Coordinates of C-alpha atoms in Angstrom, one line a residue:
Chain A
N30 CA 7.7 -3.3 -23.8
A31 CA 9.6 -1.7 -20.9
G32 CA 6.9 0.4 -19.3
V33 CA 8.4 2.1 -16.3
T34 CA 12.1 1.6 -15.7
Q35 CA 13.9 2.5 -12.4
T36 CA 17.6 2.7 -11.7
P37 CA 19.3 1.6 -9.7
K38 CA 17.5 -1.5 -8.3
F39 CA 19.5 -1.5 -5.1
Q40 CA 21.7 1.0 -3.3
V41 CA 23.4 1.4 0.1
L42 CA 24.3 4.9 1.3
K43 CA 25.9 6.3 4.4
T44 CA 24.1 9.0 6.4
G45 CA 24.6 12.4 4.9
Q46 CA 25.4 11.2 1.3
S47 CA 23.3 12.3 -1.6
M48 CA 21.8 10.3 -4.3
T49 CA 19.4 10.6 -7.3
L50 CA 16.9 7.8 -8.2
Q51 CA 16.1 7.7 -11.9
C52 CA 12.8 6.9 -13.5
A53 CA 11.8 6.7 -17.2
Q54 CA 8.6 5.7 -18.9
D55 CA 8.0 4.8 -22.5
M56 CA 4.2 5.0 -22.6
N57 CA 4.0 8.7 -23.5
H58 CA 2.2 9.3 -20.2
N59 CA 1.7 12.9 -18.9
S60 CA 1.7 12.2 -15.2
M61 CA 4.4 10.6 -13.0
Y62 CA 4.7 9.8 -9.3
W63 CA 7.2 8.8 -6.7
Y64 CA 6.1 6.7 -3.7
R65 CA 7.9 5.1 -0.8
Q66 CA 6.8 1.7 0.6
D67 CA 7.5 0.8 4.3
P68 CA 6.4 -2.3 6.1
G69 CA 2.8 -2.2 7.2
M70 CA 2.2 1.2 5.8
G71 CA 1.3 0.7 2.1
L72 CA 2.6 3.2 -0.4
R73 CA 2.8 6.9 0.4
L74 CA 3.1 9.6 -2.2
I75 CA 6.3 11.7 -2.0
Y76 CA 6.0 13.9 -5.1
Y77 CA 4.1 13.9 -8.3
S78 CA 4.2 15.6 -11.7
A79 CA 0.8 16.2 -13.3
S80 CA 2.5 17.1 -16.6
E81 CA 5.9 18.1 -18.0
G82 CA 7.2 21.2 -16.3
T83 CA 5.1 20.8 -13.1
T84 CA 5.8 19.1 -9.8
D85 CA 3.8 19.1 -6.5
K86 CA 4.3 17.7 -3.0
G87 CA 2.6 14.6 -1.9
E88 CA 2.0 13.2 1.6
V89 CA 5.7 12.8 2.7
P90 CA 7.9 15.3 0.7
N91 CA 10.4 16.3 3.5
G92 CA 14.0 15.4 2.7
Y93 CA 13.3 14.9 -1.0
N94 CA 13.4 16.9 -4.2
V95 CA 12.3 16.0 -7.7
S96 CA 12.9 17.0 -11.3
R97 CA 10.7 16.4 -14.3
L98 CA 13.5 16.4 -16.8
N99 CA 11.2 15.8 -19.8
K100 CA 8.0 14.0 -20.6
R101 CA 9.7 10.6 -20.1
E102 CA 11.9 11.1 -17.1
F103 CA 11.2 12.0 -13.4
S104 CA 14.0 11.8 -10.9
L105 CA 14.0 11.8 -7.1
R106 CA 16.9 13.3 -5.1
L107 CA 17.9 12.8 -1.5
E108 CA 20.2 15.7 -0.7
S109 CA 21.4 14.4 2.7
A110 CA 20.3 10.8 3.3
A111 CA 19.0 9.8 6.8
P112 CA 18.3 6.3 8.2
S113 CA 14.6 7.2 8.2
Q114 CA 14.7 7.2 4.4
T115 CA 15.6 3.5 4.2
S116 CA 12.7 2.2 2.1
V117 CA 11.6 0.8 -1.2
Y118 CA 10.9 3.6 -3.7
F119 CA 8.5 3.2 -6.6
C120 CA 8.0 5.3 -9.6
A121 CA 4.7 5.3 -11.4
S122 CA 3.1 6.9 -14.4
S123 CA -0.4 7.4 -15.8
E124 CA -1.8 8.8 -19.0
D125 CA -3.0 11.9 -17.1
G126 CA -4.3 12.6 -13.7
G127 CA -7.9 11.9 -14.6
V128 CA -10.1 10.1 -12.1
G129 CA -10.0 6.4 -12.7
Q130 CA -6.8 6.4 -14.6
P131 CA -4.6 3.4 -13.5
Q132 CA -1.0 4.0 -12.6
H133 CA 1.8 1.8 -14.0
F134 CA 4.6 1.0 -11.6
G135 CA 8.3 0.2 -12.0
D136 CA 9.9 -2.6 -10.0
G137 CA 11.3 -0.3 -7.3
T138 CA 14.6 0.8 -5.9
R139 CA 15.6 -0.7 -2.6
L140 CA 17.5 1.9 -0.6
S141 CA 19.4 1.3 2.7
I142 CA 20.9 4.1 4.6
L143 CA 23.4 3.2 7.3
Chain B
A25 CA -10.2 12.8 3.0
Q26 CA -10.2 9.5 1.3
S27 CA -9.0 6.4 3.1
V28 CA -9.2 2.6 2.8
T29 CA -9.0 -0.1 5.5
Q30 CA -7.9 -3.6 4.7
L31 CA -9.3 -5.7 7.4
D32 CA -6.8 -8.5 7.3
S33 CA -3.0 -8.2 7.2
H34 CA -2.7 -11.9 6.3
V35 CA -5.0 -14.4 4.7
S36 CA -4.2 -18.1 4.3
V37 CA -6.0 -20.4 2.0
S38 CA -5.5 -23.8 0.4
E39 CA -5.0 -24.2 -3.3
G40 CA -8.4 -24.6 -5.0
T41 CA -10.4 -22.9 -2.3
P42 CA -12.0 -19.5 -2.5
V43 CA -10.2 -16.2 -1.8
L44 CA -11.8 -13.3 0.0
L45 CA -9.7 -10.1 0.7
R46 CA -11.7 -7.4 2.5
C47 CA -11.6 -3.7 2.0
N48 CA -13.6 -0.8 3.3
Y49 CA -13.3 2.7 2.1
S50 CA -14.2 6.2 3.2
S51 CA -14.9 8.9 0.7
S52 CA -16.9 12.0 0.6
Y53 CA -17.4 11.6 -3.1
S54 CA -18.3 8.8 -5.5
P55 CA -14.9 7.1 -5.4
S56 CA -12.7 5.3 -7.9
L57 CA -11.4 2.1 -6.4
F58 CA -8.6 -0.2 -7.4
W59 CA -7.0 -3.5 -6.4
Y60 CA -3.3 -3.9 -7.1
V61 CA -1.1 -7.0 -6.6
Q62 CA 2.5 -7.0 -5.7
H63 CA 4.7 -10.1 -6.1
P64 CA 8.0 -10.3 -4.2
N65 CA 10.6 -7.8 -5.4
K66 CA 8.3 -6.5 -8.0
G67 CA 6.2 -3.4 -8.6
L68 CA 2.5 -3.2 -8.3
Q69 CA 0.2 -4.5 -11.1
L70 CA -3.4 -3.4 -11.6
L71 CA -5.9 -6.2 -11.0
L72 CA -9.1 -4.3 -11.5
K73 CA -10.7 -0.9 -11.1
Y74 CA -14.2 0.5 -10.3
T75 CA -15.2 3.9 -11.7
S76 CA -19.0 4.1 -11.2
A77 CA -20.0 1.8 -14.0
A78 CA -21.0 -1.8 -13.2
T79 CA -20.8 -2.6 -9.5
L80 CA -19.3 -6.1 -10.1
V81 CA -15.9 -5.6 -11.7
K82 CA -13.9 -8.4 -13.3
G83 CA -10.2 -8.3 -13.4
I84 CA -7.2 -10.3 -14.5
N85 CA -6.4 -13.9 -13.4
G86 CA -10.0 -14.7 -12.4
F87 CA -10.3 -12.0 -9.7
E88 CA -13.4 -9.9 -9.3
A89 CA -14.6 -7.3 -6.8
E90 CA -18.0 -5.9 -5.9
F91 CA -18.6 -2.3 -5.0
K92 CA -21.3 -2.0 -2.3
K93 CA -22.0 1.6 -1.5
S94 CA -24.4 0.8 1.4
E95 CA -21.6 -1.1 3.1
T96 CA -18.7 1.1 1.8
S97 CA -16.9 -2.1 0.8
F98 CA -14.9 -3.3 -2.2
H99 CA -14.0 -6.8 -1.4
L100 CA -11.8 -8.9 -3.7
T101 CA -12.7 -12.5 -4.5
K102 CA -11.6 -15.4 -6.6
P103 CA -13.4 -18.8 -6.7
S104 CA -10.4 -21.0 -6.7
A105 CA -6.9 -20.0 -5.4
H106 CA -3.8 -20.9 -7.3
M107 CA -0.2 -21.1 -5.9
S108 CA 0.7 -18.2 -8.2
D109 CA -1.8 -16.0 -6.4
A110 CA 0.5 -15.8 -3.3
A111 CA 1.4 -12.1 -3.1
E112 CA 0.5 -8.9 -1.4
Y113 CA -2.7 -7.1 -2.4
F114 CA -3.5 -3.5 -2.0
C115 CA -6.9 -1.8 -2.0
V116 CA -6.6 1.8 -3.3
V117 CA -9.0 4.8 -3.5
S118 CA -8.3 7.8 -5.7
D119 CA -8.6 11.3 -4.5
P120 CA -11.1 13.3 -6.4
G121 CA -9.9 16.0 -8.8
F122 CA -6.3 15.1 -9.6
Q123 CA -5.8 11.4 -9.2
K124 CA -3.7 10.9 -6.2
L125 CA -3.9 7.3 -5.0
V126 CA -4.4 6.5 -1.3
F127 CA -3.3 3.0 -0.5
G128 CA -4.4 0.5 2.2
T129 CA -1.8 -1.2 4.3
G130 CA -2.0 -4.4 2.2
T131 CA -3.1 -8.0 2.7
R132 CA -0.6 -10.8 2.3
L133 CA -2.2 -13.9 0.7
L134 CA -0.6 -17.2 1.5
V135 CA -1.6 -20.2 -0.6
S136 CA -0.7 -23.7 0.6
P137 CA -0.7 -26.9 -1.5

């Protein structure tokens, strides 16, 4: 019962490098989300996908792009990594975007940019 | 805009004593509220949720929370702490319409023997 799977778990990049974080869910959920977690700031929404084929900006989208590849997969891309993007990234999914729907989280990708 | 304030960044308790983690929310609408727990190097796990049904909500692992509209609070409690409860806890409010979650800054619960 995998739930939400994120790869890789850890990554170190140099400034200016690009990278794609992968996320897949096996719960047949329609909605998927990308968050970043920084110390003392809780989680902040980067992008979300309400349903297959749609994506929308969240609170902190600058420097990121996303692709909803299919219903299961939602990837996050850093085109030119910057030290300010050092963070822990979480992918989440929910059945749909309805009020009160809980979100299910992966274990995170710890990304360091030197 | 919706927001939550977690009043304590750290809470320390002894094993077997009660736990109280405080959360106040701000919402123009009747909110949906959640508590999530995060153990080290893990993702977030849902503890409980409030969605305008009973004001006292029971969750997993013996936790519960009470929605108090007059006080705009949603405090998390547990009668007796266990060592395994040591983790970070997040109070979360959902945006009306499409459910975008707004997270508090977290409370780290420390449990000593």
